[in-house]
Every structure is written in structure tokens, then in C-alpha cells.
């Protein structure tokens, strides 16, 4: 597989288009020929860029985690207050799930039954890293409150992830709930659930 | 398609086995031949019972909603207190998702991109019925509290659904969190989130 900044951009472009094809036809239902046609490459050209079909799925998932890191977490890395940081994380993560541009990628990120071996392990490790990050923030918010722990931070972190990752099943920006209202309402709901106060 | 109680039992048996095959191979990746073999029928025999592949998917999803109605909602239909009723709903729904027996069915229930037309409409209407049920209970709990509404009942209902339906992505009964602890912790977390008090 090619390397360098141009190769990375090309790979990301392939990932975005391939994610749409997998989303429409399912991973098993889409052939490498389908994807090559959508990308505008020959099948041989596609294999040159991505190595194999499962490698392509791995690259899409990796790209999904990159987007989370680059667009949600990196911009708020310098925030010290855990509550402010978690609030910004919640709103940023919701934005990532509901904005149309990358939706297929974030959905496919969780269809990881099709991945196996070291590639599956690597993706799961990146996901666990995010869970650890949420857990740590929740723990610090609880400490900061000075009150007894009302819920284990890890169980609360998984509740939050479920709320947000499930959005693709029901939320449409054209519907009655505006994204800003949703982000604010859920952040406040979550903090009440963790701390027991508004 | 055959009718009567025996035919219904047979259809449910086919649904349970077919759900496992779809879960393992994906809806597009599994052929009717694969499913006939797993069920122990000829392909013609399978078509006799289920009509078509998308009809089979519809029947699995319908069965998934039947299980929710029969095992979670019907037993608590007589409970009048909305908080008690919602608490039992949360714990029952969690049980439905995490118990191994029907897990494939409840997962497939949400892979409804493969369904179209009237069958998709029917399943979506049943899902909406459950959301309406949750929304109504949350609304009554808020009224009962006598306090101002802190979150719209429908937004809270979708948060709850996401928490619970996402469980299949991470929860294993063999892990450190016992199901009873999880159900209790999440029910309390949810009520705090809705009402702002423990």
C-alpha cells in the first residue's frame, strides 16, 4: 500500500466512498468491483491502494476514529475543567454522528463483526481508549462535586456512548428536535444522572 | 403461508434459527439455501413457511417486537404507578437485550435498512408504539414530581432506548458488571436525569 501525505488523502477519499457503498449494500453484499466503480478506479487500482477488502474495512474504521480524535477531541485537549471538557465532548460527538458528511463511516465503525484478528484488536483498542477517556472525565467530575459516587464512571460512560451512537437510528436534523437543543438537553440530562443535581 | 398455532410455533422456530444465520453472515451475505440447511428444511419447504427472504426478515423483526410485548410489557401492564412501571420496563428491556437466547433477534430488529415498503412501515409503527409508551410514562413521572419539566419526554425516551439497545455492543454477562447491578444503576441514573434528584 502506498505511503505519504498524498496517499493518505487518496486513502481517505476511498474510505469515504467505500463507506457509502458498504452502508447501502452491507459489507458482505458489496463487492470490491462495486467499490472500484464507485471510486473510479480499476479493481487492480483499488487493491493497490487498500490491499484487501477487510483491510479496507479496517481503514474505514480507523478513519472513523481519526475523525473523532481530530474534530472532537484535539480541539478541546487544552481544557482543564472536566465538566466543561465532557460537555464539549458530548456536543462534539453528537455533531459527528448527526452530520450527514461522515455518517456512513461512524455507522460502519460499529459493525465490527466482519473484522477479525489483529485488525479487530487494533480498532477495539482505539474504542477502549475513548471509553477510558470518558470514564476518567466522569470520575473527575464526581470527585470535583465532593459528593458520594452515585454511579460507576464506566457504567455511566457506556450509557452516554449508547445514547449518542444510537442517534443514527432515529435522529434527522430536519425533524422537530434541533441539534443544538438535543446536545444541550442530553449534556444536562447526563450531568444530572451522574451528580443527582441540575 | 400456513396459519394456526402450530404454524406460528414453526414460524418462530424458523425465525430464531434464521436470525442466528443472518447475525453471523449478515442479511445480504446469507442465502435462503443457508437458512434452509440450518433449519433442516428444503429450500421449497422454507419458502412454503416464510414466503420470501424479505418476508422472513419482517417476521424476525415482528417476532422481536412480540417478545418485547410478551415478556416485558404484558407482565407489568397492570401496574398503575408510572415510576414503578418504567423501572420494571427498563430492567425487563435490559434483560431482553443481554440474555443470550434472543440476542440475534433483538440485534436484527434494528438492521431495518434491508426492509422496504409496507413491511418497513409496519415494523416502524410498532417501534414508534414503544417510544410513545416510554414518552407517556416519562411525562407522567414528571407530572407526578410536581416540578418543572427538565427534559422533553421524547428526547429522554430516545436517550433511554439508546443506552439499552447499545448494550449488545459491549456488555457481556461474564464481565465485571452484573446484570442486576446494571439495571438498578441505569434506572436510578435515568430517573436522576429526568427529575434532577436521587
GROMACS .gro file of C-alpha atoms in nm:
model
  396
    1UNK     CA    1   0.000   0.000   0.000
    2UNK     CA    2   0.130   0.348  -0.093
    3UNK     CA    3   0.256   0.592   0.175
    4UNK     CA    4   0.298   0.970   0.216
    5UNK     CA    5   0.051   1.260   0.255
    6UNK     CA    6  -0.098   1.226  -0.096
    7UNK     CA    7  -0.152   0.854  -0.043
    8UNK     CA    8  -0.324   0.931   0.289
    9UNK     CA    9  -0.562   1.178   0.123
   10UNK     CA   10  -0.637   0.928  -0.152
   11UNK     CA   11  -0.699   0.654   0.104
   12UNK     CA   12  -0.939   0.880   0.296
   13UNK     CA   13  -1.128   0.960  -0.022
   14UNK     CA   14  -1.157   0.588  -0.097
   15UNK     CA   15  -1.272   0.525   0.262
   16UNK     CA   16  -1.548   0.787   0.239
   17UNK     CA   17  -1.684   0.648  -0.087
   18UNK     CA   18  -1.643   0.283   0.015
   19UNK     CA   19  -1.825   0.354   0.343
   20UNK     CA   20  -2.125   0.476   0.144
   21UNK     CA   21  -2.123   0.159  -0.068
   22UNK     CA   22  -2.090  -0.069   0.239
   23UNK     CA   23  -2.367   0.127   0.413
   24UNK     CA   24  -2.600   0.086   0.115
   25UNK     CA   25  -2.523  -0.277   0.030
   26UNK     CA   26  -2.373  -0.408   0.360
   27UNK     CA   27  -2.014  -0.524   0.391
   28UNK     CA   28  -2.093  -0.872   0.263
   29UNK     CA   29  -2.330  -0.751  -0.006
   30UNK     CA   30  -2.080  -0.509  -0.165
   31UNK     CA   31  -1.807  -0.644  -0.392
   32UNK     CA   32  -1.464  -0.487  -0.448
   33UNK     CA   33  -1.585  -0.433  -0.806
   34UNK     CA   34  -1.877  -0.223  -0.675
   35UNK     CA   35  -1.635  -0.014  -0.472
   36UNK     CA   36  -1.380   0.024  -0.754
   37UNK     CA   37  -1.659   0.153  -0.981
   38UNK     CA   38  -1.784   0.399  -0.718
   39UNK     CA   39  -1.431   0.529  -0.656
   40UNK     CA   40  -1.348   0.544  -1.028
   41UNK     CA   41  -1.058   0.300  -1.014
   42UNK     CA   42  -0.996  -0.036  -1.175
   43UNK     CA   43  -1.025  -0.330  -0.939
   44UNK     CA   44  -0.644  -0.370  -0.957
   45UNK     CA   45  -0.603   0.001  -0.878
   46UNK     CA   46  -0.831  -0.033  -0.575
   47UNK     CA   47  -0.636  -0.334  -0.445
   48UNK     CA   48  -0.314  -0.134  -0.493
   49UNK     CA   49  -0.447   0.133  -0.256
   50UNK     CA   50  -0.620  -0.076   0.007
   51UNK     CA   51  -0.463  -0.423  -0.001
   52UNK     CA   52  -0.777  -0.628   0.061
   53UNK     CA   53  -1.147  -0.597   0.141
   54UNK     CA   54  -1.104  -0.650   0.515
   55UNK     CA   55  -0.808  -0.410   0.517
   56UNK     CA   56  -1.038  -0.153   0.352
   57UNK     CA   57  -1.297  -0.205   0.628
   58UNK     CA   58  -1.021  -0.164   0.886
   59UNK     CA   59  -0.906   0.160   0.720
   60UNK     CA   60  -1.263   0.296   0.721
   61UNK     CA   61  -1.294   0.221   1.093
   62UNK     CA   62  -0.952   0.371   1.164
   63UNK     CA   63  -1.056   0.679   0.970
   64UNK     CA   64  -1.374   0.698   1.180
   65UNK     CA   65  -1.165   0.704   1.498
   66UNK     CA   66  -0.928   0.961   1.338
   67UNK     CA   67  -1.225   1.190   1.271
   68UNK     CA   68  -1.331   1.164   1.637
   69UNK     CA   69  -0.979   1.247   1.750
   70UNK     CA   70  -0.921   1.529   1.502
   71UNK     CA   71  -1.256   1.707   1.501
   72UNK     CA   72  -1.387   1.643   1.853
   73UNK     CA   73  -1.104   1.564   2.097
   74UNK     CA   74  -0.799   1.754   1.967
   75UNK     CA   75  -0.971   2.099   1.968
   76UNK     CA   76  -1.063   2.060   2.338
   77UNK     CA   77  -0.746   1.887   2.456
   78UNK     CA   78  -0.633   2.203   2.636
   79UNK     CA   79  -0.948   2.241   2.850
   80UNK     CA   80  -0.865   2.165   3.213
   81UNK     CA   81  -1.210   2.166   3.377
   82UNK     CA   82  -1.351   1.812   3.345
   83UNK     CA   83  -1.715   1.918   3.333
   84UNK     CA   84  -1.656   2.175   3.059
   85UNK     CA   85  -1.444   1.920   2.869
   86UNK     CA   86  -1.707   1.645   2.892
   87UNK     CA   87  -1.983   1.887   2.791
   88UNK     CA   88  -1.783   1.981   2.480
   89UNK     CA   89  -1.711   1.614   2.411
   90UNK     CA   90  -2.082   1.527   2.426
   91UNK     CA   91  -2.181   1.811   2.193
   92UNK     CA   92  -1.892   1.735   1.954
   93UNK     CA   93  -1.965   1.363   1.943
   94UNK     CA   94  -2.334   1.427   1.874
   95UNK     CA   95  -2.233   1.658   1.592
   96UNK     CA   96  -2.011   1.384   1.447
   97UNK     CA   97  -2.296   1.131   1.446
   98UNK     CA   98  -2.572   1.352   1.308
   99UNK     CA   99  -2.390   1.549   1.041
  100UNK     CA  100  -2.452   1.387   0.706
  101UNK     CA  101  -2.096   1.410   0.576
  102UNK     CA  102  -1.942   1.122   0.769
  103UNK     CA  103  -2.249   0.934   0.887
  104UNK     CA  104  -2.177   0.616   0.694
  105UNK     CA  105  -1.829   0.598   0.843
  106UNK     CA  106  -1.944   0.637   1.201
  107UNK     CA  107  -2.214   0.375   1.149
  108UNK     CA  108  -1.975   0.125   0.993
  109UNK     CA  109  -1.736   0.181   1.283
  110UNK     CA  110  -1.971  -0.028   1.494
  111UNK     CA  111  -2.039  -0.309   1.251
  112UNK     CA  112  -1.715  -0.472   1.355
  113UNK     CA  113  -1.830  -0.832   1.343
  114UNK     CA  114  -1.680  -0.851   0.995
  115UNK     CA  115  -1.329  -0.775   1.122
  116UNK     CA  116  -1.108  -1.035   1.288
  117UNK     CA  117  -0.760  -1.094   1.425
  118UNK     CA  118  -0.509  -0.809   1.479
  119UNK     CA  119  -0.718  -0.553   1.286
  120UNK     CA  120  -1.018  -0.612   1.511
  121UNK     CA  121  -0.791  -0.586   1.814
  122UNK     CA  122  -0.649  -0.253   1.698
  123UNK     CA  123  -0.994  -0.099   1.641
  124UNK     CA  124  -1.121  -0.230   1.974
  125UNK     CA  125  -0.817  -0.082   2.148
  126UNK     CA  126  -0.890   0.261   1.999
  127UNK     CA  127  -1.255   0.235   2.106
  128UNK     CA  128  -1.146   0.133   2.456
  129UNK     CA  129  -0.917   0.437   2.465
  130UNK     CA  130  -1.220   0.661   2.413
  131UNK     CA  131  -1.419   0.480   2.683
  132UNK     CA  132  -1.124   0.525   2.921
  133UNK     CA  133  -1.118   0.897   2.837
  134UNK     CA  134  -1.490   0.933   2.917
  135UNK     CA  135  -1.459   0.727   3.234
  136UNK     CA  136  -1.170   0.941   3.359
  137UNK     CA  137  -1.361   1.266   3.295
  138UNK     CA  138  -1.673   1.134   3.472
  139UNK     CA  139  -1.462   1.021   3.767
  140UNK     CA  140  -1.302   1.367   3.795
  141UNK     CA  141  -1.644   1.537   3.776
  142UNK     CA  142  -1.769   1.318   4.058
  143UNK     CA  143  -1.461   1.398   4.268
  144UNK     CA  144  -1.500   1.768   4.196
  145UNK     CA  145  -1.860   1.757   4.322
  146UNK     CA  146  -1.743   1.641   4.663
  147UNK     CA  147  -2.043   1.406   4.688
  148UNK     CA  148  -2.055   1.027   4.714
  149UNK     CA  149  -2.028   0.842   4.380
  150UNK     CA  150  -2.386   0.778   4.257
  151UNK     CA  151  -2.288   0.562   3.957
  152UNK     CA  152  -1.970   0.384   3.850
  153UNK     CA  153  -1.798   0.609   3.592
  154UNK     CA  154  -1.759   0.323   3.343
  155UNK     CA  155  -2.129   0.230   3.353
  156UNK     CA  156  -2.214   0.597   3.304
  157UNK     CA  157  -1.965   0.621   3.014
  158UNK     CA  158  -2.135   0.330   2.835
  159UNK     CA  159  -2.478   0.489   2.893
  160UNK     CA  160  -2.351   0.807   2.727
  161UNK     CA  161  -2.197   0.620   2.434
  162UNK     CA  162  -2.522   0.429   2.377
  163UNK     CA  163  -2.731   0.748   2.379
  164UNK     CA  164  -2.505   0.912   2.122
  165UNK     CA  165  -2.417   0.620   1.899
  166UNK     CA  166  -2.783   0.518   1.872
  167UNK     CA  167  -2.876   0.859   1.727
  168UNK     CA  168  -2.831   0.739   1.369
  169UNK     CA  169  -3.129   0.506   1.423
  170UNK     CA  170  -3.381   0.782   1.479
  171UNK     CA  171  -3.245   1.136   1.456
  172UNK     CA  172  -3.293   1.356   1.150
  173UNK     CA  173  -3.177   1.717   1.153
  174UNK     CA  174  -3.495   1.801   0.959
  175UNK     CA  175  -3.713   1.667   1.244
  176UNK     CA  176  -3.867   1.862   1.535
  177UNK     CA  177  -3.556   1.843   1.758
  178UNK     CA  178  -3.275   2.082   1.662
  179UNK     CA  179  -2.921   1.955   1.713
  180UNK     CA  180  -2.826   2.237   1.949
  181UNK     CA  181  -3.130   2.168   2.168
  182UNK     CA  182  -3.052   1.796   2.170
  183UNK     CA  183  -2.685   1.845   2.266
  184UNK     CA  184  -2.773   2.084   2.548
  185UNK     CA  185  -3.063   1.870   2.676
  186UNK     CA  186  -2.858   1.549   2.677
  187UNK     CA  187  -2.549   1.706   2.835
  188UNK     CA  188  -2.766   1.843   3.119
  189UNK     CA  189  -2.956   1.512   3.148
  190UNK     CA  190  -2.626   1.325   3.171
  191UNK     CA  191  -2.480   1.553   3.438
  192UNK     CA  192  -2.799   1.524   3.643
  193UNK     CA  193  -2.784   1.146   3.607
  194UNK     CA  194  -2.422   1.139   3.726
  195UNK     CA  195  -2.443   1.401   4.001
  196UNK     CA  196  -2.809   1.396   4.105
  197UNK     CA  197  -2.849   1.774   4.076
  198UNK     CA  198  -2.923   2.021   3.799
  199UNK     CA  199  -4.803  -1.915   0.427
  200UNK     CA  200  -4.957  -2.165   0.673
  201UNK     CA  201  -5.175  -2.047   0.964
  202UNK     CA  202  -5.282  -2.172   1.309
  203UNK     CA  203  -5.095  -2.222   1.642
  204UNK     CA  204  -4.867  -2.499   1.510
  205UNK     CA  205  -4.771  -2.287   1.210
  206UNK     CA  206  -4.696  -1.996   1.446
  207UNK     CA  207  -4.465  -2.211   1.660
  208UNK     CA  208  -4.291  -2.341   1.348
  209UNK     CA  209  -4.251  -1.987   1.215
  210UNK     CA  210  -4.098  -1.874   1.545
  211UNK     CA  211  -3.854  -2.164   1.540
  212UNK     CA  212  -3.752  -2.069   1.186
  213UNK     CA  213  -3.716  -1.705   1.293
  214UNK     CA  214  -3.485  -1.792   1.584
  215UNK     CA  215  -3.257  -2.006   1.367
  216UNK     CA  216  -3.264  -1.768   1.069
  217UNK     CA  217  -3.178  -1.475   1.300
  218UNK     CA  218  -2.862  -1.658   1.404
  219UNK     CA  219  -2.766  -1.715   1.038
  220UNK     CA  220  -2.835  -1.351   0.943
  221UNK     CA  221  -2.641  -1.235   1.250
  222UNK     CA  222  -2.341  -1.449   1.154
  223UNK     CA  223  -2.340  -1.386   0.779
  224UNK     CA  224  -2.541  -1.059   0.752
  225UNK     CA  225  -2.875  -1.036   0.575
  226UNK     CA  226  -2.716  -0.993   0.233
  227UNK     CA  227  -2.444  -1.250   0.297
  228UNK     CA  228  -2.683  -1.531   0.394
  229UNK     CA  229  -2.875  -1.718   0.122
  230UNK     CA  230  -3.213  -1.886   0.161
  231UNK     CA  231  -3.024  -2.212   0.099
  232UNK     CA  232  -2.804  -2.138   0.408
  233UNK     CA  233  -3.116  -2.081   0.615
  234UNK     CA  234  -3.300  -2.388   0.483
  235UNK     CA  235  -3.000  -2.603   0.578
  236UNK     CA  236  -2.977  -2.452   0.927
  237UNK     CA  237  -3.350  -2.504   0.986
  238UNK     CA  238  -3.347  -2.855   0.840
  239UNK     CA  239  -3.589  -2.784   0.557
  240UNK     CA  240  -3.560  -2.798   0.181
  241UNK     CA  241  -3.546  -2.459   0.013
  242UNK     CA  242  -3.900  -2.518  -0.118
  243UNK     CA  243  -4.013  -2.609   0.236
  244UNK     CA  244  -3.860  -2.287   0.372
  245UNK     CA  245  -4.035  -2.075   0.106
  246UNK     CA  246  -4.362  -2.252   0.193
  247UNK     CA  247  -4.329  -2.131   0.553
  248UNK     CA  248  -4.193  -1.780   0.506
  249UNK     CA  249  -4.289  -1.668   0.155
  250UNK     CA  250  -3.971  -1.476   0.068
  251UNK     CA  251  -3.639  -1.360   0.211
  252UNK     CA  252  -3.759  -1.011   0.298
  253UNK     CA  253  -4.080  -1.154   0.442
  254UNK     CA  254  -3.860  -1.375   0.664
  255UNK     CA  255  -3.668  -1.067   0.783
  256UNK     CA  256  -4.000  -0.896   0.853
  257UNK     CA  257  -4.121  -1.199   1.052
  258UNK     CA  258  -3.799  -1.198   1.259
  259UNK     CA  259  -3.846  -0.830   1.340
  260UNK     CA  260  -4.214  -0.883   1.420
  261UNK     CA  261  -4.115  -1.170   1.647
  262UNK     CA  262  -3.862  -0.939   1.818
  263UNK     CA  263  -4.138  -0.689   1.895
  264UNK     CA  264  -4.367  -0.976   2.008
  265UNK     CA  265  -4.102  -1.086   2.258
  266UNK     CA  266  -4.081  -0.731   2.398
  267UNK     CA  267  -4.460  -0.719   2.432
  268UNK     CA  268  -4.500  -1.068   2.577
  269UNK     CA  269  -4.205  -1.091   2.815
  270UNK     CA  270  -4.151  -0.728   2.921
  271UNK     CA  271  -4.469  -0.524   2.875
  272UNK     CA  272  -4.760  -0.766   2.925
  273UNK     CA  273  -4.649  -0.882   3.274
  274UNK     CA  274  -4.640  -0.520   3.401
  275UNK     CA  275  -4.947  -0.392   3.217
  276UNK     CA  276  -5.145  -0.382   3.543
  277UNK     CA  277  -4.900  -0.157   3.731
  278UNK     CA  278  -5.053   0.187   3.781
  279UNK     CA  279  -4.760   0.387   3.925
  280UNK     CA  280  -4.565   0.528   3.628
  281UNK     CA  281  -4.228   0.529   3.806
  282UNK     CA  282  -4.259   0.168   3.917
  283UNK     CA  283  -4.380   0.073   3.569
  284UNK     CA  284  -4.090   0.248   3.392
  285UNK     CA  285  -3.839   0.100   3.634
  286UNK     CA  286  -3.971  -0.251   3.555
  287UNK     CA  287  -3.968  -0.169   3.183
  288UNK     CA  288  -3.601  -0.062   3.198
  289UNK     CA  289  -3.496  -0.374   3.387
  290UNK     CA  290  -3.704  -0.601   3.161
  291UNK     CA  291  -3.575  -0.444   2.840
  292UNK     CA  292  -3.214  -0.475   2.959
  293UNK     CA  293  -3.281  -0.840   3.036
  294UNK     CA  294  -3.418  -0.889   2.684
  295UNK     CA  295  -3.105  -0.741   2.524
  296UNK     CA  296  -2.841  -0.914   2.735
  297UNK     CA  297  -2.983  -1.264   2.767
  298UNK     CA  298  -2.823  -1.486   2.509
  299UNK     CA  299  -3.138  -1.666   2.399
  300UNK     CA  300  -3.285  -1.400   2.175
  301UNK     CA  301  -2.990  -1.167   2.125
  302UNK     CA  302  -2.965  -1.218   1.750
  303UNK     CA  303  -3.332  -1.131   1.709
  304UNK     CA  304  -3.310  -0.810   1.907
  305UNK     CA  305  -2.999  -0.705   1.715
  306UNK     CA  306  -3.155  -0.774   1.376
  307UNK     CA  307  -3.460  -0.576   1.481
  308UNK     CA  308  -3.253  -0.264   1.427
  309UNK     CA  309  -3.092  -0.358   1.098
  310UNK     CA  310  -3.402  -0.244   0.918
  311UNK     CA  311  -3.233  -0.083   0.622
  312UNK     CA  312  -3.289  -0.410   0.434
  313UNK     CA  313  -3.668  -0.382   0.466
  314UNK     CA  314  -3.882  -0.159   0.245
  315UNK     CA  315  -4.241  -0.065   0.162
  316UNK     CA  316  -4.535  -0.175   0.380
  317UNK     CA  317  -4.328  -0.423   0.584
  318UNK     CA  318  -4.084  -0.148   0.688
  319UNK     CA  319  -4.378   0.078   0.772
  320UNK     CA  320  -4.537  -0.189   0.992
  321UNK     CA  321  -4.216  -0.251   1.189
  322UNK     CA  322  -4.151   0.120   1.229
  323UNK     CA  323  -4.508   0.167   1.355
  324UNK     CA  324  -4.453  -0.099   1.622
  325UNK     CA  325  -4.125   0.065   1.726
  326UNK     CA  326  -4.298   0.403   1.741
  327UNK     CA  327  -4.563   0.250   1.964
  328UNK     CA  328  -4.295   0.156   2.214
  329UNK     CA  329  -4.140   0.505   2.202
  330UNK     CA  330  -4.486   0.653   2.262
  331UNK     CA  331  -4.529   0.422   2.562
  332UNK     CA  332  -4.195   0.536   2.712
  333UNK     CA  333  -4.269   0.902   2.641
  334UNK     CA  334  -4.608   0.879   2.813
  335UNK     CA  335  -4.458   0.714   3.123
  336UNK     CA  336  -4.182   0.977   3.146
  337UNK     CA  337  -4.437   1.255   3.107
  338UNK     CA  338  -4.649   1.111   3.389
  339UNK     CA  339  -4.343   1.075   3.614
  340UNK     CA  340  -4.258   1.440   3.554
  341UNK     CA  341  -4.615   1.546   3.632
  342UNK     CA  342  -4.617   1.332   3.945
  343UNK     CA  343  -4.300   1.504   4.069
  344UNK     CA  344  -4.474   1.841   4.066
  345UNK     CA  345  -4.156   2.007   3.938
  346UNK     CA  346  -4.093   2.190   3.609
  347UNK     CA  347  -4.011   1.964   3.312
  348UNK     CA  348  -3.629   1.937   3.293
  349UNK     CA  349  -3.618   1.745   2.962
  350UNK     CA  350  -3.871   1.674   2.688
  351UNK     CA  351  -4.011   1.325   2.750
  352UNK     CA  352  -3.945   1.215   2.391
  353UNK     CA  353  -3.576   1.318   2.398
  354UNK     CA  354  -3.540   1.134   2.729
  355UNK     CA  355  -3.714   0.827   2.581
  356UNK     CA  356  -3.464   0.815   2.294
  357UNK     CA  357  -3.172   0.851   2.538
  358UNK     CA  358  -3.304   0.551   2.729
  359UNK     CA  359  -3.355   0.344   2.416
  360UNK     CA  360  -3.000   0.420   2.300
  361UNK     CA  361  -2.847   0.321   2.634
  362UNK     CA  362  -3.030  -0.011   2.634
  363UNK     CA  363  -3.017  -0.103   2.265
  364UNK     CA  364  -2.644  -0.028   2.250
  365UNK     CA  365  -2.573  -0.286   2.523
  366UNK     CA  366  -2.513  -0.564   2.270
  367UNK     CA  367  -2.204  -0.374   2.151
  368UNK     CA  368  -2.015  -0.402   2.479
  369UNK     CA  369  -2.195  -0.591   2.755
  370UNK     CA  370  -2.113  -0.949   2.847
  371UNK     CA  371  -2.281  -1.114   3.147
  372UNK     CA  372  -1.942  -1.274   3.222
  373UNK     CA  373  -1.780  -0.930   3.262
  374UNK     CA  374  -1.732  -0.727   3.582
  375UNK     CA  375  -2.081  -0.568   3.578
  376UNK     CA  376  -2.363  -0.796   3.688
  377UNK     CA  377  -2.695  -0.751   3.511
  378UNK     CA  378  -2.885  -0.673   3.830
  379UNK     CA  379  -2.635  -0.400   3.921
  380UNK     CA  380  -2.654  -0.255   3.571
  381UNK     CA  381  -3.035  -0.246   3.565
  382UNK     CA  382  -3.053  -0.081   3.906
  383UNK     CA  383  -2.774   0.170   3.830
  384UNK     CA  384  -2.920   0.273   3.496
  385UNK     CA  385  -3.278   0.300   3.623
  386UNK     CA  386  -3.158   0.532   3.903
  387UNK     CA  387  -2.932   0.724   3.663
  388UNK     CA  388  -3.225   0.773   3.426
  389UNK     CA  389  -3.464   0.894   3.697
  390UNK     CA  390  -3.200   1.139   3.823
  391UNK     CA  391  -3.151   1.262   3.467
  392UNK     CA  392  -3.524   1.318   3.421
  393UNK     CA  393  -3.610   1.456   3.766
  394UNK     CA  394  -3.283   1.607   3.889
  395UNK     CA  395  -3.294   1.427   4.224
  396UNK     CA  396  -3.194   1.087   4.356
   0.00000   0.00000   0.00000
